[in-house]
Coordinates of N, CA and C and ligand atoms in Angstrom, one line a residue:
M106 N -6.8 -98.3 15.5 CA -5.9 -97.4 14.8 C -6.7 -96.0 15.2
H107 N -6.1 -95.2 15.7 CA -6.5 -93.8 16.1 C -6.6 -92.8 14.7
T108 N -7.8 -92.1 14.8 CA -7.8 -91.1 13.8 C -8.1 -89.7 14.1
S109 N -7.6 -89.3 15.7 CA -7.8 -87.9 16.0 C -6.8 -87.8 17.0
A110 N -6.4 -86.4 17.1 CA -5.2 -86.1 17.8 C -5.4 -84.6 18.6
L111 N -5.3 -84.6 19.5 CA -5.0 -83.1 20.2 C -3.3 -82.7 20.4
V112 N -2.8 -81.8 19.7 CA -1.5 -81.4 19.8 C -1.3 -80.3 20.8
L113 N -0.4 -80.5 21.7 CA 0.1 -79.5 22.7 C 1.0 -78.5 21.8
F114 N 0.5 -77.4 21.3 CA 1.2 -76.8 20.3 C 1.5 -75.5 20.9
S115 N 2.7 -75.4 21.5 CA 3.2 -73.9 22.0 C 3.5 -72.9 21.0
G116 N 3.9 -73.2 20.1 CA 4.5 -72.3 19.3 C 6.0 -72.3 18.9
G117 N 6.6 -73.3 19.5 CA 8.1 -73.4 19.4 C 8.4 -74.6 18.3
Q118 N 9.8 -74.6 18.2 CA 10.2 -75.6 17.1 C 9.8 -77.2 17.6
D119 N 9.7 -77.6 18.8 CA 9.4 -79.0 18.9 C 7.9 -79.5 18.7
S120 N 7.1 -78.4 19.0 CA 5.8 -78.5 19.0 C 5.1 -78.3 17.7
A121 N 6.1 -77.5 17.1 CA 5.7 -77.4 15.7 C 5.8 -78.5 14.8
T122 N 7.1 -79.3 15.1 CA 7.8 -80.5 14.3 C 6.4 -81.7 14.7
C123 N 5.8 -81.6 16.0 CA 5.0 -82.6 16.4 C 3.5 -82.4 15.6
L124 N 3.2 -81.2 15.4 CA 2.1 -81.1 14.9 C 2.2 -81.4 13.4
A125 N 3.2 -81.1 12.7 CA 3.4 -81.8 11.6 C 3.2 -83.4 11.4
L126 N 3.8 -84.0 12.2 CA 3.8 -85.5 12.4 C 2.5 -85.7 12.6
A127 N 1.7 -85.0 13.4 CA 0.3 -85.3 13.5 C -0.6 -85.2 12.5
L128 N -0.3 -84.3 11.8 CA -1.0 -84.1 10.5 C -0.8 -85.0 9.2
E129 N 0.3 -85.6 9.7 CA 1.0 -86.9 8.5 C 0.1 -88.0 9.0
R130 N -0.3 -88.4 10.4 CA -0.6 -89.5 11.0 C -2.3 -89.6 11.0
Y131 N -2.8 -88.4 11.3 CA -4.4 -88.3 11.8 C -5.0 -87.6 11.1
P132 N -6.2 -88.3 10.5 CA -7.1 -87.5 9.7 C -7.7 -85.9 10.5
R133 N -7.9 -86.1 11.6 CA -8.6 -84.9 12.6 C -7.5 -84.7 13.6
V134 N -7.1 -83.4 13.4 CA -6.0 -82.8 14.5 C -6.6 -81.6 14.9
E135 N -6.5 -81.2 16.4 CA -6.8 -80.2 17.0 C -5.5 -79.5 17.8
T136 N -5.5 -78.3 18.1 CA -4.5 -77.6 18.8 C -4.7 -77.2 19.9
L137 N -3.5 -76.8 20.6 CA -4.1 -76.2 22.2 C -2.7 -75.6 22.7
A138 N -3.0 -74.3 23.2 CA -1.9 -73.9 23.7 C -2.5 -73.4 25.3
F139 N -1.4 -72.9 26.0 CA -1.8 -72.4 27.3 C -1.3 -71.0 27.7
D140 N -1.8 -70.2 28.1 CA -1.5 -68.7 28.4 C -1.2 -68.6 30.1
Y141 N -0.1 -68.7 30.2 CA 0.1 -68.7 31.9 C 1.1 -67.7 32.4
G142 N 1.1 -66.5 31.5 CA 1.8 -65.5 31.9 C 3.0 -65.5 31.6
Q143 N 3.6 -66.2 30.8 CA 5.0 -66.7 30.6 C 5.5 -65.2 29.8
R144 N 6.6 -65.1 30.1 CA 7.6 -63.9 29.4 C 7.8 -64.0 28.1
H145 N 7.8 -65.0 27.5 CA 7.9 -65.2 26.1 C 6.5 -65.6 25.5
R146 N 5.6 -64.7 25.8 CA 4.2 -64.8 25.4 C 4.2 -64.5 24.0
V147 N 5.1 -64.1 23.4 CA 5.2 -63.9 21.8 C 4.9 -65.3 21.2
E148 N 5.3 -66.2 22.0 CA 4.9 -67.6 21.4 C 3.6 -67.6 21.0
L149 N 2.7 -67.1 21.9 CA 1.2 -67.3 21.6 C 0.9 -66.4 20.2
Q150 N 1.6 -65.7 19.8 CA 1.5 -64.9 18.5 C 2.0 -65.9 17.4
A151 N 3.4 -66.2 17.5 CA 4.1 -67.1 16.8 C 3.3 -68.4 16.3
R152 N 2.5 -69.1 17.1 CA 2.0 -70.1 16.8 C 0.5 -69.8 15.9
I153 N 0.0 -68.5 15.9 CA -1.2 -68.2 15.2 C -0.7 -68.2 13.5
E154 N 0.8 -67.7 13.6 CA 1.5 -67.4 12.3 C 1.9 -68.8 11.6
V155 N 2.2 -69.9 12.6 CA 2.3 -71.0 12.1 C 1.5 -72.0 11.7
L156 N 0.2 -71.7 12.3 CA -1.1 -72.5 11.8 C -1.3 -71.8 10.5
A157 N -1.3 -70.6 10.4 CA -1.7 -70.0 9.2 C -0.6 -70.3 7.9
Q158 N 0.5 -70.5 8.3 CA 1.4 -70.9 7.3 C 1.2 -72.3 6.8
L159 N 0.7 -73.2 7.9 CA 0.7 -74.7 7.6 C -0.5 -74.6 6.5
R160 N -1.6 -73.9 7.1 CA -2.9 -73.8 6.2 C -2.6 -73.5 4.6
A161 N -1.9 -72.4 4.6 CA -1.7 -72.3 3.5 C -0.8 -72.7 2.4
R162 N 0.4 -73.3 3.1 CA 1.5 -74.0 2.3 C 1.3 -75.5 2.2
F163 N 0.6 -76.1 2.9 CA 0.4 -77.6 2.9 C -1.0 -78.0 2.4
P164 N -1.3 -77.9 1.4 CA -2.7 -78.2 1.2 C -3.3 -79.7 1.6
A165 N -2.2 -80.7 1.7 CA -2.7 -82.0 2.2 C -2.9 -82.0 3.6
W166 N -2.3 -81.0 4.2 CA -2.6 -81.0 5.8 C -3.7 -80.2 6.0
A167 N -3.8 -79.2 5.4 CA -4.9 -78.0 5.7 C -6.2 -78.7 6.1
P168 N -6.8 -79.8 5.4 CA -7.9 -80.0 5.7 C -8.1 -81.0 7.1
R169 N -7.1 -81.4 7.6 CA -7.0 -82.2 8.4 C -6.8 -81.0 9.8
L170 N -6.6 -80.0 9.8 CA -6.2 -79.1 10.7 C -7.5 -78.5 11.2
G171 N -8.1 -78.8 12.4 CA -9.3 -78.3 13.1 C -9.2 -77.1 14.0
A172 N -10.0 -77.2 15.1 CA -10.1 -76.3 16.0 C -8.8 -75.9 16.8
D173 N -8.6 -74.7 16.9 CA -7.2 -74.3 17.7 C -8.0 -73.9 19.1
H174 N -7.1 -74.3 20.4 CA -7.7 -73.7 21.6 C -6.6 -73.0 22.3
V175 N -6.9 -72.1 23.1 CA -6.2 -71.4 24.3 C -6.5 -71.4 25.3
L176 N -6.0 -72.2 26.7 CA -6.6 -72.3 28.0 C -5.7 -71.2 28.7
D177 N -6.5 -70.6 29.6 CA -5.9 -69.8 30.8 C -5.6 -70.5 31.6
A178 N -4.0 -70.5 31.8 CA -3.4 -71.4 32.9 C -2.4 -70.6 33.8
S179 N -3.2 -69.2 33.9 CA -2.6 -68.3 34.8 C -2.3 -68.5 36.2
V180 N -2.8 -69.5 36.7 CA -2.9 -69.9 38.2 C -1.4 -70.4 38.3
L181 N -0.5 -70.8 37.2 CA 0.7 -71.2 37.6 C 1.8 -70.1 37.9
G182 N 1.3 -68.9 37.4 CA 2.0 -67.7 37.9 C 1.9 -67.6 39.5
Q183 N 0.8 -67.9 39.8 CA 0.0 -67.7 41.5 C 1.0 -68.4 42.3
V184 N 1.3 -70.0 41.8 CA 1.8 -71.0 42.6 C 3.1 -70.9 42.5
S185 N 3.9 -70.8 41.4 CA 5.1 -70.8 41.5 C 6.0 -69.4 41.2
D186 N 7.0 -69.7 41.7 CA 8.1 -68.3 41.3 C 9.3 -68.6 40.4
T187 N 9.2 -68.5 39.3 CA 10.1 -69.0 38.2 C 10.4 -67.9 37.2
A188 N 11.8 -67.9 36.5 CA 12.3 -67.1 35.6 C 11.3 -67.1 34.6
L189 N 10.4 -68.0 34.1 CA 9.5 -68.2 33.1 C 8.5 -67.2 33.4
T190 N 8.2 -66.8 34.7 CA 6.7 -66.1 34.9 C 7.3 -64.8 35.5
R191 N 8.4 -64.5 35.9 CA 9.0 -63.4 36.6 C 10.3 -63.0 35.8
D192 N 10.2 -61.5 36.1 CA 11.4 -61.0 35.2 C 12.7 -61.2 36.2
T193 N 13.1 -62.3 36.2 CA 14.5 -62.6 36.8 C 15.4 -63.3 35.8
A194 N 16.6 -63.3 36.2 CA 17.6 -63.9 35.3 C 17.7 -65.4 35.4
I195 N 17.9 -66.2 34.3 CA 18.1 -67.6 34.0 C 19.1 -68.0 34.9
R196 N 19.0 -68.9 35.5 CA 20.2 -69.6 36.1 C 20.0 -70.6 36.6
M197 N 20.9 -71.9 37.1 CA 21.2 -73.1 37.6 C 20.7 -72.9 39.3
E198 N 19.6 -73.7 39.7 CA 19.6 -73.7 41.0 C 20.3 -74.7 41.7
A199 N 20.5 -74.7 43.1 CA 21.4 -75.6 43.9 C 21.1 -77.1 43.5
G200 N 19.6 -77.4 43.2 CA 19.1 -78.8 43.0 C 19.4 -79.3 41.8
G201 N 20.2 -78.3 40.8 CA 20.5 -79.1 39.6 C 19.5 -78.7 38.2
L202 N 18.5 -78.0 38.9 CA 17.3 -77.7 37.8 C 17.6 -76.1 37.6
P203 N 17.1 -75.8 36.3 CA 17.3 -74.4 36.0 C 16.1 -73.6 36.6
N204 N 16.3 -72.3 36.8 CA 15.1 -71.6 37.5 C 14.0 -71.3 36.4
T205 N 13.9 -72.0 35.3 CA 13.0 -71.8 34.4 C 12.1 -72.9 34.7
F206 N 12.4 -73.8 35.5 CA 11.5 -75.1 35.8 C 10.1 -74.3 36.3
V207 N 9.0 -74.8 35.9 CA 7.7 -74.5 36.7 C 7.1 -75.7 37.0
P208 N 7.3 -75.8 38.3 CA 6.7 -77.3 39.0 C 5.4 -77.6 38.5
G209 N 5.2 -78.7 38.0 CA 4.1 -79.2 37.9 C 3.4 -78.8 36.4
R210 N 4.3 -77.8 35.9 CA 3.7 -77.2 34.5 C 3.2 -78.6 33.5
N211 N 3.9 -79.3 33.2 CA 3.4 -80.4 32.2 C 2.4 -81.3 32.7
L212 N 2.5 -81.7 34.0 CA 1.5 -82.4 34.7 C 0.1 -81.7 34.6
L213 N 0.3 -80.1 34.7 CA -1.2 -79.5 34.7 C -1.7 -79.6 32.9
F214 N -0.4 -79.1 32.4 CA -1.0 -79.2 30.8 C -1.7 -80.4 30.4
L215 N -0.9 -81.7 30.7 CA -1.5 -82.7 29.9 C -2.8 -83.1 30.7
T216 N -2.9 -82.7 31.9 CA -4.2 -83.0 32.6 C -5.4 -82.4 32.0
L217 N -5.2 -80.8 31.8 CA -6.3 -80.0 31.2 C -6.4 -80.5 29.5
A218 N -5.4 -80.9 29.0 CA -5.4 -81.3 27.4 C -6.3 -82.5 27.7
A219 N -6.1 -83.3 28.8 CA -6.8 -84.6 28.4 C -8.2 -84.4 28.7
A220 N -8.7 -83.1 29.4 CA -10.1 -82.9 29.8 C -10.8 -82.6 28.5
L221 N -10.0 -81.6 27.9 CA -10.3 -81.0 26.5 C -10.4 -82.1 25.6
A222 N -9.6 -83.0 25.6 CA -9.8 -84.2 24.4 C -10.8 -84.8 24.8
Y223 N -11.3 -85.4 25.9 CA -12.4 -86.0 26.6 C -13.6 -85.2 25.7
R224 N -13.9 -83.9 25.9 CA -15.0 -83.4 25.5 C -14.9 -83.2 24.1
R225 N -13.6 -83.2 23.5 CA -13.8 -82.8 21.7 C -13.8 -84.2 21.1
G226 N -13.6 -85.3 22.1 CA -13.7 -86.7 21.5 C -12.5 -87.4 20.6
L227 N -11.3 -86.6 21.1 CA -10.0 -86.5 20.5 C -9.4 -87.9 21.3
E228 N -8.8 -88.6 20.5 CA -8.4 -90.1 21.2 C -6.6 -90.0 21.8
V229 N -5.8 -89.2 21.1 CA -4.5 -88.9 21.2 C -3.9 -87.7 21.6
L230 N -3.2 -87.5 22.7 CA -2.6 -86.4 22.9 C -1.0 -86.6 22.4
V231 N -0.7 -85.5 21.6 CA 0.8 -85.4 21.1 C 1.4 -84.1 21.8
T232 N 2.5 -84.6 22.6 CA 3.4 -83.6 23.0 C 4.8 -83.7 22.6
G233 N 5.4 -82.7 22.6 CA 6.9 -82.5 22.1 C 7.8 -82.6 23.4
V234 N 7.6 -82.8 24.7 CA 8.3 -83.6 25.6 C 9.5 -84.1 25.0
C235 N 10.7 -84.1 25.7 CA 11.9 -84.9 25.2 C 13.2 -84.9 26.4
E236 N 13.4 -86.2 26.5 CA 14.4 -86.5 27.5 C 15.9 -86.3 27.1
T237 N 15.9 -86.3 26.0 CA 17.3 -86.5 25.3 C 18.0 -85.2 25.5
D238 N 17.5 -83.9 25.0 CA 18.2 -82.6 25.2 C 17.3 -82.1 26.5
F239 N 17.6 -83.0 27.5 CA 17.0 -82.9 28.9 C 17.5 -81.7 29.4
S240 N 16.5 -80.5 29.8 CA 16.7 -79.2 30.6 C 17.0 -79.9 31.8
G241 N 16.5 -81.2 32.5 CA 16.5 -81.6 33.6 C 15.0 -81.4 34.5
Y242 N 14.2 -81.2 33.3 CA 12.9 -81.0 34.0 C 12.2 -82.3 34.1
P243 N 12.1 -82.8 35.2 CA 11.4 -84.1 35.4 C 10.0 -84.6 35.3
D244 N 9.3 -83.3 34.8 CA 7.9 -83.8 34.3 C 8.0 -83.9 32.7
C245 N 9.2 -83.9 32.1 CA 9.2 -84.2 30.6 C 9.8 -85.7 30.6
R246 N 10.0 -86.3 31.4 CA 10.5 -87.6 31.5 C 9.5 -88.7 30.8
D247 N 10.0 -89.7 30.1 CA 9.1 -90.8 29.8 C 8.6 -91.2 30.8
D248 N 9.1 -91.6 32.0 CA 8.3 -92.4 32.9 C 7.0 -91.6 33.6
T249 N 7.3 -90.1 33.6 CA 6.4 -89.3 34.2 C 5.2 -89.4 33.1
V250 N 5.4 -89.2 31.9 CA 4.3 -89.2 31.0 C 3.5 -90.4 30.6
K251 N 4.2 -91.4 31.2 CA 3.7 -92.9 30.9 C 2.8 -92.9 32.0
A252 N 3.3 -92.6 33.4 CA 2.5 -92.8 34.4 C 1.3 -92.0 34.4
L253 N 1.5 -90.6 33.8 CA 0.1 -89.6 33.6 C -1.0 -90.5 32.7
Q254 N -0.5 -91.0 31.7 CA -1.1 -91.6 30.6 C -2.1 -92.8 31.3
V255 N -1.4 -93.7 32.4 CA -2.0 -94.5 33.0 C -3.3 -94.0 34.2
A256 N -2.5 -92.6 34.7 CA -3.6 -92.1 35.8 C -4.8 -91.5 34.9
L257 N -4.4 -90.8 33.8 CA -5.6 -90.2 33.2 C -6.6 -91.3 32.5
S258 N -6.3 -92.3 32.0 CA -7.2 -92.9 31.5 C -7.9 -93.6 32.3
L259 N -7.3 -94.1 33.7 CA -8.1 -94.6 34.6 C -9.1 -93.5 35.1
G260 N -8.6 -92.2 35.4 CA -9.1 -91.3 36.0 C -10.2 -90.6 35.2
M261 N -10.3 -91.0 34.0 CA -11.7 -90.5 33.0 C -11.9 -91.5 32.3
D262 N -11.7 -92.9 32.9 CA -12.4 -94.2 32.5 C -12.4 -94.1 31.1
R263 N -11.5 -93.8 30.1 CA -11.4 -93.7 28.9 C -9.9 -94.0 28.4
R264 N -9.6 -94.8 27.5 CA -8.2 -94.9 27.0 C -7.6 -93.8 26.4
L265 N -6.8 -93.1 26.8 CA -6.1 -91.9 26.3 C -4.5 -92.4 25.9
V266 N -4.3 -92.1 24.8 CA -2.6 -92.4 24.5 C -2.0 -91.1 24.8
I267 N -0.8 -90.8 25.0 CA 0.1 -89.9 25.3 C 1.1 -90.0 24.2
D268 N 1.2 -89.4 23.0 CA 2.2 -89.7 22.2 C 3.2 -88.8 22.4
T269 N 4.5 -89.4 22.2 CA 5.7 -88.4 22.5 C 6.9 -88.7 21.4
P270 N 6.4 -88.3 20.2 CA 7.5 -88.5 19.2 C 8.8 -88.1 19.2
L271 N 9.1 -87.1 20.1 CA 10.6 -86.5 20.4 C 11.1 -87.0 21.4
M272 N 10.4 -87.8 22.2 CA 11.2 -88.2 23.5 C 12.6 -88.6 23.4
W273 N 13.1 -89.2 22.4 CA 14.5 -89.9 22.4 C 15.1 -89.1 21.2
L274 N 14.7 -88.1 20.4 CA 15.2 -87.4 19.6 C 16.0 -86.0 20.3
D275 N 17.5 -85.8 19.5 CA 17.9 -84.6 20.1 C 17.4 -83.6 19.2
K276 N 17.9 -82.4 19.5 CA 17.5 -81.1 18.4 C 17.8 -81.1 17.1
A277 N 19.1 -81.7 16.8 CA 19.3 -82.2 15.2 C 18.5 -83.0 14.5
A278 N 18.2 -84.1 15.2 CA 17.2 -85.2 14.7 C 15.7 -84.4 14.6
T279 N 15.6 -83.4 15.5 CA 14.1 -82.8 15.3 C 14.0 -82.0 13.9
W280 N 15.2 -81.2 13.7 CA 15.3 -80.7 12.3 C 15.4 -81.6 11.5
A281 N 15.7 -82.7 11.5 CA 16.1 -83.9 10.2 C 14.5 -84.3 10.2
L282 N 13.7 -84.4 11.2 CA 12.4 -85.0 11.2 C 11.6 -84.0 10.4
A283 N 11.6 -82.7 10.6 CA 11.0 -81.6 10.2 C 11.0 -81.8 8.6
E284 N 12.4 -81.9 8.2 CA 12.8 -82.0 6.9 C 12.1 -83.2 6.0
R285 N 12.2 -84.2 6.9 CA 11.5 -85.5 6.3 C 10.0 -85.5 6.2
L286 N 9.4 -85.0 6.9 CA 8.0 -84.7 6.9 C 7.3 -83.5 5.9
G287 N 8.2 -82.3 5.9 CA 7.7 -81.4 5.1 C 8.6 -80.8 3.9
G288 N 9.9 -81.3 4.0 CA 10.7 -80.7 3.1 C 11.4 -79.3 3.6
A289 N 12.0 -78.7 2.7 CA 12.7 -77.3 3.0 C 11.7 -76.2 3.3
E290 N 10.5 -76.6 2.9 CA 9.2 -75.6 2.9 C 9.1 -75.6 4.5
L291 N 8.7 -76.8 5.2 CA 8.5 -76.7 6.6 C 9.5 -76.4 7.4
V292 N 10.9 -76.8 7.0 CA 12.0 -76.1 8.0 C 11.7 -74.6 7.9
D293 N 11.5 -74.2 6.4 CA 11.2 -72.6 6.6 C 10.4 -72.0 7.5
V294 N 9.3 -72.6 7.5 CA 8.2 -72.3 8.2 C 8.5 -72.4 9.9
I295 N 9.2 -73.5 10.4 CA 9.8 -73.6 11.4 C 10.6 -72.5 11.8
V296 N 11.6 -72.0 11.0 CA 12.8 -71.1 11.1 C 12.3 -70.0 11.2
E297 N 11.3 -69.5 10.4 CA 10.9 -68.2 10.3 C 9.7 -67.9 11.4
H298 N 8.7 -68.7 11.8 CA 7.7 -68.5 12.3 C 7.7 -69.1 13.9
T299 N 8.3 -70.2 14.1 CA 8.2 -70.4 15.6 C 9.2 -69.6 16.6
H300 N 8.9 -70.0 17.7 CA 9.4 -69.1 18.6 C 10.1 -70.1 19.7
T301 N 11.3 -69.9 20.0 CA 11.8 -70.9 21.2 C 12.3 -70.0 22.5
C302 N 12.9 -68.7 22.1 CA 13.8 -67.8 23.1 C 12.8 -67.8 24.1
Y303 N 13.5 -68.1 25.0 CA 12.7 -67.7 26.7 C 12.5 -66.2 27.0
L304 N 13.3 -65.5 26.2 CA 13.2 -64.1 26.8 C 12.2 -63.2 25.5
G305 N 11.7 -64.1 24.8 CA 10.7 -63.4 23.8 C 11.3 -62.5 22.7
D306 N 12.7 -62.7 22.5 CA 13.6 -61.8 21.6 C 13.1 -62.2 20.2
R307 N 12.4 -61.3 19.4 CA 12.0 -61.5 18.2 C 12.9 -60.2 17.1
S308 N 13.7 -59.8 17.6 CA 14.7 -58.8 17.0 C 15.8 -59.2 16.2
H309 N 16.5 -60.2 16.5 CA 17.5 -60.7 16.2 C 17.3 -62.0 15.5
R310 N 17.8 -62.1 14.1 CA 17.3 -63.2 13.2 C 18.8 -63.9 13.1
H311 N 18.8 -65.3 13.3 CA 19.9 -66.0 13.0 C 19.3 -67.0 11.9
D312 N 20.6 -67.9 11.3 CA 20.2 -68.7 10.3 C 19.2 -69.7 11.0
W313 N 18.8 -70.2 12.1 CA 18.2 -71.1 12.7 C 16.8 -70.4 13.2
G314 N 16.7 -69.1 13.1 CA 15.2 -68.4 13.5 C 15.9 -67.2 14.5
W315 N 14.8 -66.7 15.2 CA 14.7 -65.5 15.8 C 14.9 -66.0 17.4
G316 N 15.9 -65.0 18.1 CA 15.9 -65.2 19.5 C 17.1 -64.3 20.0
C317 N 17.4 -64.3 21.3 CA 18.5 -63.5 21.9 C 19.8 -64.3 21.4
G318 N 19.8 -65.5 21.3 CA 20.9 -66.2 21.1 C 21.8 -66.9 22.1
S319 N 21.4 -66.6 23.3 CA 22.4 -66.8 24.6 C 21.4 -67.4 25.6
C320 N 20.1 -67.2 25.6 CA 19.4 -67.8 26.6 C 19.4 -69.5 26.3
P321 N 19.3 -70.3 27.4 CA 19.4 -71.7 27.2 C 18.5 -72.2 26.1
A322 N 17.4 -71.9 26.0 CA 16.7 -72.2 24.9 C 17.1 -72.0 23.4
C323 N 17.6 -70.7 23.4 CA 18.3 -70.5 22.2 C 19.4 -71.2 21.9
E324 N 20.3 -71.4 22.9 CA 21.5 -72.3 22.6 C 21.4 -73.6 22.3
L325 N 20.1 -74.1 22.9 CA 19.8 -75.5 22.3 C 19.3 -75.7 20.9
R326 N 18.7 -74.5 20.6 CA 18.1 -74.7 19.2 C 19.3 -74.2 18.2
A327 N 20.1 -73.7 18.8 CA 21.1 -73.0 17.6 C 22.2 -74.3 17.4
R328 N 22.4 -75.0 18.5 CA 23.3 -76.1 18.8 C 22.8 -77.4 17.8
G329 N 21.5 -77.4 17.9 CA 20.8 -78.5 17.2 C 20.9 -78.3 15.6
W330 N 20.7 -76.8 15.3 CA 20.7 -76.5 14.2 C 21.9 -76.9 13.3
R331 N 23.2 -76.4 14.2 CA 24.3 -76.4 13.5 C 24.7 -77.9 13.5
R332 N 24.6 -78.9 14.6 CA 24.8 -80.5 14.3 C 24.0 -80.9 13.1
W333 N 22.8 -80.4 13.0 CA 22.2 -81.0 11.8 C 22.7 -80.6 10.4
K334 N 23.2 -79.2 10.3 CA 23.7 -78.7 9.2 C 25.2 -79.4 8.9
D335 N 25.9 -79.2 9.7 CA 27.2 -79.7 9.7 C 27.8 -81.1 10.4
G336 N 26.7 -81.6 10.9 CA 27.1 -82.6 11.7 C 28.2 -82.6 12.7
G337 N 28.2 -81.4 13.2 CA 29.3 -81.1 14.2 C 29.0 -81.3 15.7
P338 N 29.9 -80.9 16.6 CA 29.4 -81.3 18.0 C 28.3 -80.4 18.6
Ligands
LIG236 ZN1 17.0 -66.6 23.7

């Protein structure tokens, strides 16, 4: 039985839901984010607000919530040229991947997370990667994550579990999961304080939260919200 977890908590809807799930499951939970010069750096602010809200509004979870870590991963901006780290328009590339794909990003994040978990004595990594609302990111695939779990466990000679609770959920099911975990209170925290928009827009408020409303991340979040609310397409 595992008792401790490190949650990759970027400040978005998915990772906030994963954090709530981890707080439900594990007595000791720490959080981690990466600063890699992302255009939507506002998410780094958002996550601090989400942590404060969880501490203040969920007394059963608050004592379980331990240290928060932010690691510098700006090296990603040096090795890749993508719409997440450069001021270029978001579009689909010829290979079928959006130019928001940062090659190796999740591989690097999970590897750094594993190293941090090793030092902190945390047994499980929790990440909100998802194959269902698949943006086509190959490093979010179940096979990729399972392979990495094996590689990291071998390479660090310590059994490490990578828990991916959202892997087979769509965005509507993720909203439903948040409601099941923390009721309307948690849904409210996620709507108001998490950040998803790739463009870092915090000036337009929709019923599903803040964002430009038209980038792929906003569209996915809005569509999931509508499907969860209305059961529509
Ligand atoms: Zn947006």
